[in-house]
Amino acid sequence: MDAEDIIALVFHKAWINWSKTIARKKILNEKELEKWKKLWVSFDKLGEKQKEKYRKFAKEIINLLAENKYIITFIDK
């Protein structure tokens, strides 16, 4: 898994937590809730279109880090 997908995965997990909080508050109508429930899956089970939405945010984070002279390195475990 590359840096982009790792960051995208974190965004997705955060969205799941946030969306479940919203769902518990019963702010959504039933149709919206059902749509969200379909996305309450692990990142690897999302469709490519949905993954790309998260990757777009991940790219923004990576670019912002690079612009500010941060480097992402990987350590092989």
PDB file of C-alpha atoms in Angstrom:
ATOM      1  CA  MET A   1       0.000   0.000   0.000  1.00  0.00           C
ATOM      2  CA  ASP A   2       1.467   3.370  -0.973  1.00  0.00           C
ATOM      3  CA  ALA A   3       1.365   6.623   1.018  1.00  0.00           C
ATOM      4  CA  GLU A   4      -1.614   7.915  -0.936  1.00  0.00           C
ATOM      5  CA  ASP A   5      -3.736   4.861  -0.133  1.00  0.00           C
ATOM      6  CA  ILE A   6      -2.670   4.839   3.517  1.00  0.00           C
ATOM      7  CA  ILE A   7      -3.760   8.456   3.932  1.00  0.00           C
ATOM      8  CA  ALA A   8      -6.955   7.749   1.966  1.00  0.00           C
ATOM      9  CA  LEU A   9      -7.687   4.826   4.279  1.00  0.00           C
ATOM     10  CA  VAL A  10      -7.306   7.105   7.323  1.00  0.00           C
ATOM     11  CA  PHE A  11      -9.714   9.620   5.753  1.00  0.00           C
ATOM     12  CA  HIS A  12     -12.226   6.833   5.124  1.00  0.00           C
ATOM     13  CA  LYS A  13     -11.990   5.556   8.704  1.00  0.00           C
ATOM     14  CA  ALA A  14     -12.499   9.092   9.993  1.00  0.00           C
ATOM     15  CA  TRP A  15     -15.526   9.521   7.718  1.00  0.00           C
ATOM     16  CA  ILE A  16     -17.030   6.253   8.974  1.00  0.00           C
ATOM     17  CA  ASN A  17     -16.683   7.406  12.593  1.00  0.00           C
ATOM     18  CA  TRP A  18     -18.134  10.832  11.791  1.00  0.00           C
ATOM     19  CA  SER A  19     -21.002   9.465   9.680  1.00  0.00           C
ATOM     20  CA  LYS A  20     -21.996   6.922  12.330  1.00  0.00           C
ATOM     21  CA  THR A  21     -22.133   9.746  14.883  1.00  0.00           C
ATOM     22  CA  ILE A  22     -24.414  11.712  12.555  1.00  0.00           C
ATOM     23  CA  ALA A  23     -26.540   8.604  11.949  1.00  0.00           C
ATOM     24  CA  ARG A  24     -27.006   8.052  15.692  1.00  0.00           C
ATOM     25  CA  LYS A  25     -28.340  11.589  16.003  1.00  0.00           C
ATOM     26  CA  LYS A  26     -31.023  10.701  13.426  1.00  0.00           C
ATOM     27  CA  ILE A  27     -30.260  13.734  11.286  1.00  0.00           C
ATOM     28  CA  LEU A  28     -30.498  11.766   8.031  1.00  0.00           C
ATOM     29  CA  ASN A  29     -33.560  10.532   6.253  1.00  0.00           C
ATOM     30  CA  GLU A  30     -33.812   6.785   5.603  1.00  0.00           C
ATOM     31  CA  LYS A  31     -32.632   7.032   1.978  1.00  0.00           C
ATOM     32  CA  GLU A  32     -29.474   8.948   2.938  1.00  0.00           C
ATOM     33  CA  LEU A  33     -28.791   6.571   5.807  1.00  0.00           C
ATOM     34  CA  GLU A  34     -29.023   3.518   3.543  1.00  0.00           C
ATOM     35  CA  LYS A  35     -26.626   5.161   1.082  1.00  0.00           C
ATOM     36  CA  TRP A  36     -24.121   5.805   3.882  1.00  0.00           C
ATOM     37  CA  LYS A  37     -24.466   2.297   5.329  1.00  0.00           C
ATOM     38  CA  LYS A  38     -23.285   0.868   2.005  1.00  0.00           C
ATOM     39  CA  LEU A  39     -20.051   2.830   2.475  1.00  0.00           C
ATOM     40  CA  TRP A  40     -19.430   1.560   6.014  1.00  0.00           C
ATOM     41  CA  VAL A  41     -16.972  -1.011   4.725  1.00  0.00           C
ATOM     42  CA  SER A  42     -13.206  -1.290   4.798  1.00  0.00           C
ATOM     43  CA  PHE A  43     -11.277   0.859   2.316  1.00  0.00           C
ATOM     44  CA  ASP A  44     -10.296  -2.149   0.213  1.00  0.00           C
ATOM     45  CA  LYS A  45     -13.984  -3.018  -0.312  1.00  0.00           C
ATOM     46  CA  LEU A  46     -14.885   0.421  -1.708  1.00  0.00           C
ATOM     47  CA  GLY A  47     -15.356   0.874  -5.440  1.00  0.00           C
ATOM     48  CA  GLU A  48     -12.611   2.635  -7.383  1.00  0.00           C
ATOM     49  CA  LYS A  49     -14.723   5.773  -7.827  1.00  0.00           C
ATOM     50  CA  GLN A  50     -15.107   6.154  -4.064  1.00  0.00           C
ATOM     51  CA  LYS A  51     -11.443   5.320  -3.419  1.00  0.00           C
ATOM     52  CA  GLU A  52     -10.423   8.038  -5.877  1.00  0.00           C
ATOM     53  CA  LYS A  53     -12.372  10.623  -3.879  1.00  0.00           C
ATOM     54  CA  TYR A  54     -10.280   9.780  -0.828  1.00  0.00           C
ATOM     55  CA  ARG A  55      -7.068   9.630  -2.869  1.00  0.00           C
ATOM     56  CA  LYS A  56      -7.736  13.167  -4.059  1.00  0.00           C
ATOM     57  CA  PHE A  57      -7.658  14.385  -0.440  1.00  0.00           C
ATOM     58  CA  ALA A  58      -4.575  12.260   0.220  1.00  0.00           C
ATOM     59  CA  LYS A  59      -2.759  13.883  -2.720  1.00  0.00           C
ATOM     60  CA  GLU A  60      -3.588  17.306  -1.301  1.00  0.00           C
ATOM     61  CA  ILE A  61      -2.044  16.306   2.039  1.00  0.00           C
ATOM     62  CA  ILE A  62       1.083  14.897   0.367  1.00  0.00           C
ATOM     63  CA  ASN A  63       1.471  18.014  -1.791  1.00  0.00           C
ATOM     64  CA  LEU A  64       1.001  20.312   1.196  1.00  0.00           C
ATOM     65  CA  LEU A  65       3.635  18.406   3.145  1.00  0.00           C
ATOM     66  CA  ALA A  66       6.042  18.592   0.187  1.00  0.00           C
ATOM     67  CA  GLU A  67       5.441  22.336  -0.248  1.00  0.00           C
ATOM     68  CA  ASN A  68       6.421  22.770   3.393  1.00  0.00           C
ATOM     69  CA  LYS A  69       9.598  20.711   2.982  1.00  0.00           C
ATOM     70  CA  TYR A  70       8.336  17.540   4.661  1.00  0.00           C
ATOM     71  CA  ILE A  71       9.379  14.203   3.246  1.00  0.00           C
ATOM     72  CA  ILE A  72       7.445  10.972   3.669  1.00  0.00           C
ATOM     73  CA  THR A  73       9.715   7.967   4.041  1.00  0.00           C
ATOM     74  CA  PHE A  74       8.871   4.318   4.512  1.00  0.00           C
ATOM     75  CA  ILE A  75      10.590   1.847   6.745  1.00  0.00           C
ATOM     76  CA  ASP A  76      10.437  -1.745   5.614  1.00  0.00           C
ATOM     77  CA  LYS A  77       9.270  -3.825   8.577  1.00  0.00           C
TER      78      LYS A  77
END
